PDB file of C-alpha atoms in Angstrom:
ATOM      1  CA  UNK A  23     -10.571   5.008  -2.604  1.00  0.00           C
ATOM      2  CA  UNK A  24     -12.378   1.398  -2.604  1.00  0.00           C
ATOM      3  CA  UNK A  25     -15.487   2.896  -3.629  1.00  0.00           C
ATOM      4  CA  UNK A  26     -13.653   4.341  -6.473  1.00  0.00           C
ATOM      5  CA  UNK A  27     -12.140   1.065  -7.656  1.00  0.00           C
ATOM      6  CA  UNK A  28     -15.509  -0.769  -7.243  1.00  0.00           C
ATOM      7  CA  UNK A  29     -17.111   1.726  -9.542  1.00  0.00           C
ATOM      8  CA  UNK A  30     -14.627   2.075 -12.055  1.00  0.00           C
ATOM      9  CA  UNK A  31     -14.544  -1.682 -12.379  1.00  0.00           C
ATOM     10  CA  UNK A  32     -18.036  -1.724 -12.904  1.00  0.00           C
ATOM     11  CA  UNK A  33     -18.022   0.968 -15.588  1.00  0.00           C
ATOM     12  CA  UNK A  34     -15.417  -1.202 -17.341  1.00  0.00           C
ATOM     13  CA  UNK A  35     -17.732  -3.715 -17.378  1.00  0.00           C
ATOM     14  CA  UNK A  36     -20.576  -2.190 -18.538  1.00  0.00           C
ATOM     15  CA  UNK A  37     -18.678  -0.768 -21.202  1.00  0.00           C
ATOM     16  CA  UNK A  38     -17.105  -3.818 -22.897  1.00  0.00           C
ATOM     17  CA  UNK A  39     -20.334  -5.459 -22.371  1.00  0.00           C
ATOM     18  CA  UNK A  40     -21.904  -2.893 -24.297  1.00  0.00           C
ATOM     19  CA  UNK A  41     -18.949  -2.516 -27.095  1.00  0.00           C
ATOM     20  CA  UNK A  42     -19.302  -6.305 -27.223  1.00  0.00           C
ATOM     21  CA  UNK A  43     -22.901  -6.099 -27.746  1.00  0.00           C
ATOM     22  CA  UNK A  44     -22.676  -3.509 -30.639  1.00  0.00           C
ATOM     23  CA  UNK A  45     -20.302  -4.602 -32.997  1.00  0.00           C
ATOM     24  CA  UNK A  46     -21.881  -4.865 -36.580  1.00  0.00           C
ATOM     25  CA  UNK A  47     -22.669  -7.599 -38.559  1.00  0.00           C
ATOM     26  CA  UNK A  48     -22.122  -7.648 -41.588  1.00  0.00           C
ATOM     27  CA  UNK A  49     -23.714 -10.794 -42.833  1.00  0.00           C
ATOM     28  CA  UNK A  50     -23.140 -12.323 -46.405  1.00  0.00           C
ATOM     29  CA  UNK A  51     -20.232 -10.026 -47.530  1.00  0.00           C
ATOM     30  CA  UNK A  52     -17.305 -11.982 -49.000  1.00  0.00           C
ATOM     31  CA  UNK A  53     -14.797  -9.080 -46.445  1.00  0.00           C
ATOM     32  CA  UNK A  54     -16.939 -10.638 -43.261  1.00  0.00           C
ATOM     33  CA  UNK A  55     -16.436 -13.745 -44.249  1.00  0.00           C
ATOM     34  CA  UNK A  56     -12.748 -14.119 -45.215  1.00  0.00           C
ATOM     35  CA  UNK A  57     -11.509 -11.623 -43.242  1.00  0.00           C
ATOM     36  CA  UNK A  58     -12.340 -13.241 -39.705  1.00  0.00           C
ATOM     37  CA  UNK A  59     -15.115 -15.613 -38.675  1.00  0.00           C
ATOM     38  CA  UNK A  60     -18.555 -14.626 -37.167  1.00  0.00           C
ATOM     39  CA  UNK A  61     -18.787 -13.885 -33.346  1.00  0.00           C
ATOM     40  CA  UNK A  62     -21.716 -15.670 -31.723  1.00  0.00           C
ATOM     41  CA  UNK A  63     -23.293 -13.572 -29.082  1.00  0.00           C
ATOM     42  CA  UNK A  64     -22.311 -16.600 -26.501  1.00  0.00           C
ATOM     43  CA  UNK A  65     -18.138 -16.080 -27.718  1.00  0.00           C
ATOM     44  CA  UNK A  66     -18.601 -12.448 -27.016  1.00  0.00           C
ATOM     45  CA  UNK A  67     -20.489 -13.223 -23.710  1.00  0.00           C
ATOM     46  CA  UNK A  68     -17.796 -15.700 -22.636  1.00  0.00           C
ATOM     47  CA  UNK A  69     -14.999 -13.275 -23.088  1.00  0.00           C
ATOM     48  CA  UNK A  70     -16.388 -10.542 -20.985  1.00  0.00           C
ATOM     49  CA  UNK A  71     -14.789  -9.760 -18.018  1.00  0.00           C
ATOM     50  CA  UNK A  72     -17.087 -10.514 -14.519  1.00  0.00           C
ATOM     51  CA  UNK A  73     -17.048  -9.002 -10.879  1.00  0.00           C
ATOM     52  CA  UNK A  74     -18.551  -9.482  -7.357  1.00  0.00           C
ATOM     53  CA  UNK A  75     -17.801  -8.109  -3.918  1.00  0.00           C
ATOM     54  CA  UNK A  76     -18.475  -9.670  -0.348  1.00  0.00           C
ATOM     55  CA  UNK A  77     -17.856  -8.622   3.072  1.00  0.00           C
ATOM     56  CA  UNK A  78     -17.552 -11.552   5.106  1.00  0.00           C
ATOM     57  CA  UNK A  79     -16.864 -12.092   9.149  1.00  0.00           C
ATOM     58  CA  UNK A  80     -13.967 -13.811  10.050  1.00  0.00           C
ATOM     59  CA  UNK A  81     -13.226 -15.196  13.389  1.00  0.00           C
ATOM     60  CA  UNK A  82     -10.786 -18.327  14.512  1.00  0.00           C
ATOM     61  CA  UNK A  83      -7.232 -18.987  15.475  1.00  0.00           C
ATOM     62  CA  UNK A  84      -4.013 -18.990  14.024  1.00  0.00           C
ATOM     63  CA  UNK A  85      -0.425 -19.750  15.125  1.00  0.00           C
ATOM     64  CA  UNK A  86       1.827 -16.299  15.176  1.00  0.00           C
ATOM     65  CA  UNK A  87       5.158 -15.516  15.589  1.00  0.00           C
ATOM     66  CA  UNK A  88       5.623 -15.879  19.587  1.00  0.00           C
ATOM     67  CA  UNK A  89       1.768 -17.446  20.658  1.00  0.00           C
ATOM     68  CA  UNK A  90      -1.325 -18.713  19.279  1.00  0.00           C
ATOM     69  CA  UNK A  91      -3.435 -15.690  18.395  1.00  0.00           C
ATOM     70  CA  UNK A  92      -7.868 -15.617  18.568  1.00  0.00           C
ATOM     71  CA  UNK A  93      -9.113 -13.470  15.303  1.00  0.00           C
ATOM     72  CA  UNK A  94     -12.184 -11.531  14.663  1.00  0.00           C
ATOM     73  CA  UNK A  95     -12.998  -8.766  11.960  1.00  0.00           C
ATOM     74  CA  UNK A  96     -13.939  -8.285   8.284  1.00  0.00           C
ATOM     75  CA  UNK A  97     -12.157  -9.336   5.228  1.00  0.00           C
ATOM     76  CA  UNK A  98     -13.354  -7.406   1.861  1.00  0.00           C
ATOM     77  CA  UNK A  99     -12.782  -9.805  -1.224  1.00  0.00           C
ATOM     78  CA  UNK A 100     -13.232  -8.255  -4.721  1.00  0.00           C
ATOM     79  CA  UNK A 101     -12.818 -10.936  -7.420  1.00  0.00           C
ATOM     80  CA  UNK A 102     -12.595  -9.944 -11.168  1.00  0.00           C
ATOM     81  CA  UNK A 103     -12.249 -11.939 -14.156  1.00  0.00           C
ATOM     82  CA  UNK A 104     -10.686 -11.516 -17.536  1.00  0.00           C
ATOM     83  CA  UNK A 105     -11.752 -14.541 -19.487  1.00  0.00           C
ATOM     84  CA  UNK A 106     -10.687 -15.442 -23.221  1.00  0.00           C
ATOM     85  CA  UNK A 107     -13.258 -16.960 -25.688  1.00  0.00           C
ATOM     86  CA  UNK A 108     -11.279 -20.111 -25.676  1.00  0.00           C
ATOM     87  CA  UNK A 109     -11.970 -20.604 -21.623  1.00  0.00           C
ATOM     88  CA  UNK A 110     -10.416 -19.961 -19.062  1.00  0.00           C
ATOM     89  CA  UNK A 111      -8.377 -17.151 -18.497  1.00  0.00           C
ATOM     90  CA  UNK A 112      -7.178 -14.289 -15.164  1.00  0.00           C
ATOM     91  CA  UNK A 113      -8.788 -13.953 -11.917  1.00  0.00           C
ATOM     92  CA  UNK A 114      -7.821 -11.081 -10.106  1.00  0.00           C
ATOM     93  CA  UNK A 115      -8.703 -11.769  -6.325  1.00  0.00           C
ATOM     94  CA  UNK A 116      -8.202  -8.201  -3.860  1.00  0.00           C
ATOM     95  CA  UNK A 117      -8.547  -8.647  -0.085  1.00  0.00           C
ATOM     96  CA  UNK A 118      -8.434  -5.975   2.778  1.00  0.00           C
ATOM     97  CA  UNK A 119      -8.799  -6.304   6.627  1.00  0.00           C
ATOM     98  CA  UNK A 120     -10.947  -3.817   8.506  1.00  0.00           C
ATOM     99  CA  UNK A 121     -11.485  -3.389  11.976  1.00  0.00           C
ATOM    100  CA  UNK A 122      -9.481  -7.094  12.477  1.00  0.00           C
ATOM    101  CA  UNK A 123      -8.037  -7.976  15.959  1.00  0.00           C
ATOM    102  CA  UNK A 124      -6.764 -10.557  17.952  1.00  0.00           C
ATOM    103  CA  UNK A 125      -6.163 -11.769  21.119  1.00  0.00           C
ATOM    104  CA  UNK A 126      -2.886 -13.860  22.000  1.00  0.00           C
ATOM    105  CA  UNK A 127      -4.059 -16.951  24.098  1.00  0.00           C
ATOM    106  CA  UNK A 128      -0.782 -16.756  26.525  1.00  0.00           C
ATOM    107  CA  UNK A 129       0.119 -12.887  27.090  1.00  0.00           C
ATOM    108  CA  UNK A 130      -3.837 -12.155  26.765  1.00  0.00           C
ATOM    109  CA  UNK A 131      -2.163  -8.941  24.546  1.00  0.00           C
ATOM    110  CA  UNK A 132      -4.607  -7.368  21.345  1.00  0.00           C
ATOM    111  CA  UNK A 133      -3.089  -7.330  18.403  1.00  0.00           C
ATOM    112  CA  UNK A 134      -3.988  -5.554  15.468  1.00  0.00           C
ATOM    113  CA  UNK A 135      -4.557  -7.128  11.550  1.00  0.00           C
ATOM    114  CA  UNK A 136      -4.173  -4.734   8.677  1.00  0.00           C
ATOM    115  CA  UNK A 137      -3.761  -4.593   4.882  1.00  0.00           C
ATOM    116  CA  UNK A 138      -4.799  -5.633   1.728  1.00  0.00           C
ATOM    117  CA  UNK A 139      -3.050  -7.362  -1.064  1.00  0.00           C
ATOM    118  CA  UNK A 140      -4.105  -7.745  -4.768  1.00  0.00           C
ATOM    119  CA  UNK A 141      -3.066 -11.644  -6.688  1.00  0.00           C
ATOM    120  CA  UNK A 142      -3.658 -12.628 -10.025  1.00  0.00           C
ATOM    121  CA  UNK A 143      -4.410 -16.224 -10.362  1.00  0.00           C
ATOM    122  CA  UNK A 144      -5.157 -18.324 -13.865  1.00  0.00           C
ATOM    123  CA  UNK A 145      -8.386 -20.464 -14.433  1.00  0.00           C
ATOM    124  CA  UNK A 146      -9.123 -23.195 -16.064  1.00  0.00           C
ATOM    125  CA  UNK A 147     -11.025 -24.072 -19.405  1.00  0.00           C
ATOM    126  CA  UNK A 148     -11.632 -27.482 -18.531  1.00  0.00           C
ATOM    127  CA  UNK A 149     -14.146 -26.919 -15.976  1.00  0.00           C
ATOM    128  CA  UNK A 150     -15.160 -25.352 -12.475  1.00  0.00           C
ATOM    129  CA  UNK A 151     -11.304 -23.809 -10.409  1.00  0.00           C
ATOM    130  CA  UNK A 152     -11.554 -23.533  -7.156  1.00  0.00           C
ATOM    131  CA  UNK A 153      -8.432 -20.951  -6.091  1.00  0.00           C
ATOM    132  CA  UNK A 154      -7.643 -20.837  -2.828  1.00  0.00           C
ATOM    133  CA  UNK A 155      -5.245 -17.779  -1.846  1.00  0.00           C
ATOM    134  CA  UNK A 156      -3.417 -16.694   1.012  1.00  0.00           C
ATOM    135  CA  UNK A 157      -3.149 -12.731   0.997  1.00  0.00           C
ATOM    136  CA  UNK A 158      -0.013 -11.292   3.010  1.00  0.00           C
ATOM    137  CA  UNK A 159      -1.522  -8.760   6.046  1.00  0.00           C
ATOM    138  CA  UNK A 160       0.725  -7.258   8.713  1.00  0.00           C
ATOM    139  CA  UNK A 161       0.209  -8.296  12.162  1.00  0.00           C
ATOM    140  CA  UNK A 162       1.093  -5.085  14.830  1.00  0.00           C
ATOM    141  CA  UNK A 163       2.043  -6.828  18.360  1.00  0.00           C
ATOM    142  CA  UNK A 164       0.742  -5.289  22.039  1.00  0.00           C
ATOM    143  CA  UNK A 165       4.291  -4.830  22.802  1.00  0.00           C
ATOM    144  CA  UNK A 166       5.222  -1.403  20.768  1.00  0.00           C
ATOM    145  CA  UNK A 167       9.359  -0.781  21.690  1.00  0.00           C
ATOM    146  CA  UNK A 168       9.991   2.344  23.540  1.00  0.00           C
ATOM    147  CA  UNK A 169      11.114   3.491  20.152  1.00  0.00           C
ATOM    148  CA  UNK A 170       8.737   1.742  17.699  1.00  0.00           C
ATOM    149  CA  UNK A 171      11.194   1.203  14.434  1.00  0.00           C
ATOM    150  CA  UNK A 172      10.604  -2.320  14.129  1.00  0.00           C
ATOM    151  CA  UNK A 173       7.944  -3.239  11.102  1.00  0.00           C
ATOM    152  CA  UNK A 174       5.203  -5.144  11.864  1.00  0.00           C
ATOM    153  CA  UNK A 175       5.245  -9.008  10.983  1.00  0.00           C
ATOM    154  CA  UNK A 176       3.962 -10.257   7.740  1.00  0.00           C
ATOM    155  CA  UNK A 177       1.420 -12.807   8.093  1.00  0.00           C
ATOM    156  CA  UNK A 178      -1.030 -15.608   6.086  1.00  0.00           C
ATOM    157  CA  UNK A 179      -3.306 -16.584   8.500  1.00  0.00           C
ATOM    158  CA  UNK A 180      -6.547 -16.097   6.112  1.00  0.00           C
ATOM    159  CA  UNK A 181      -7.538 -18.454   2.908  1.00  0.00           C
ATOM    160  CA  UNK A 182      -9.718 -17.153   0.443  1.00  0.00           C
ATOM    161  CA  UNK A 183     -11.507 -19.591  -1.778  1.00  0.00           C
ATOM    162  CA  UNK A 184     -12.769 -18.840  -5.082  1.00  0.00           C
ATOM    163  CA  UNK A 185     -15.038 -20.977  -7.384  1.00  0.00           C
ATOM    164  CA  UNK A 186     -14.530 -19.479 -11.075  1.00  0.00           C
ATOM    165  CA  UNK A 187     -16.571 -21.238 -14.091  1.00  0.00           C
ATOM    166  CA  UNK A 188     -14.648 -21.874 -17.098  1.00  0.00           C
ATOM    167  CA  UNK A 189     -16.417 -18.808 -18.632  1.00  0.00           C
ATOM    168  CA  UNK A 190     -15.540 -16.543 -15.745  1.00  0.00           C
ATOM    169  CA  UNK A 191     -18.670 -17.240 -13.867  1.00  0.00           C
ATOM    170  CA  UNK A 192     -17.659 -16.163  -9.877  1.00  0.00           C
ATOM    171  CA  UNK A 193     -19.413 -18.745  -6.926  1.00  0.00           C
ATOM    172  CA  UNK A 194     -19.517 -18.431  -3.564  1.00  0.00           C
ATOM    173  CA  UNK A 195     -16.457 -16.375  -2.035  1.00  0.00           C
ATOM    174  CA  UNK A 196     -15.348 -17.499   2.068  1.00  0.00           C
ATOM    175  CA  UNK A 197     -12.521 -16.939   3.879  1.00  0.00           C
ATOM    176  CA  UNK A 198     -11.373 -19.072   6.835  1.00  0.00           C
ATOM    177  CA  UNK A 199      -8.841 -18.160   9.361  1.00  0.00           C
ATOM    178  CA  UNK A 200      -5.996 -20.834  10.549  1.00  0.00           C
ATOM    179  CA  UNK A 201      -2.699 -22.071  10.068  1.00  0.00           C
ATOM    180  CA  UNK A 202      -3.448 -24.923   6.767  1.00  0.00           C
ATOM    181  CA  UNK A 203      -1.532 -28.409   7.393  1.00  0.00           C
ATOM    182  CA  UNK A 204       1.623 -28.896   5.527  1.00  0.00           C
TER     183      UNK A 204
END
């Protein structure tokens, strides 16, 4: 299903890059000139949309619900863009967990890390935006009742940081586990 995702958000890329790249101009008519000003080919290559993937190791320690809790896995970070000619514009930042456990430092239990969550985040014309997000994931505890009916605990241990250029531009993507200061 990722796969899937990944390539269809590639072949939306390649194909408003290359609808962006072919409109016609139709230079010194009195229509293309009243009608709406010229596009320079660095307006249309502002505006179009960008995407990178990373799989990055995590590994640290966060505070959970009964005990402090020792983390290692994966964390998959897509981040898209949608920027507007102005500047600025959407980031679109998904993360997923896979094969992410964790060890409680007291009860010396292994706990299990799972999900992925999708959030849409706005960037900034002025300059360089670092966004820093904090996906939800579900946290499944050692201790599994005799009759298991109670959901696992939503957690936030993870930050994702983001550099996004005023045009769109995606930097460096890392992800740090840990409970942030207040």
């Amino acid at each position: 299903m990722r796969r899937n995702v990944l390539r269809l958000a590639g072949n939306v890329c390649l194909l408003t890059a290359a609808l962006g790249l072919t409109v016609p101009v139709t230079a010194g008519t009195a229509a293309a000139t009243t009608a709406e000003p010229a596009r320079t080919v660095r307006a249309a290559a502002a505006a179009l949309p960008q995407f990178k993937s990373v799989r990055l190791p995590i590994s640290g320690t966060f505070t959970g619900p009964s005990e402090s809790i020792s983390v290692t896995g994966i964390i998959d970070v897509s981040v898209i863009t949608l920027p507007t000619v102005a500047g600025g514009g959407t980031a679109q930042i998904i993360s997923s967990l896979d094969d992410t456990t964790g060890t409680g430092a007291t009860s010396h239990g292994k706990y299990f890390l799972v999900g992925a969550q999708r959030i849409n985040a706005p960037f900034s014309a002025a300059g360089t935006t670092t966004l820093n997000v904090r996906p939800t994931f579900l946290l499944i505890s050692p201790v599994v009742p005799p009759n298991p009916v109670v959901p696992p605990n939503p957690i936030r241990p993870i930050t994702v940081s983001v550099p996004i250029s005023s045009t769109g531009v995606i930097g460096t993507i890392t992800a740090t586990v840990g409970t942030p200061a207040p």
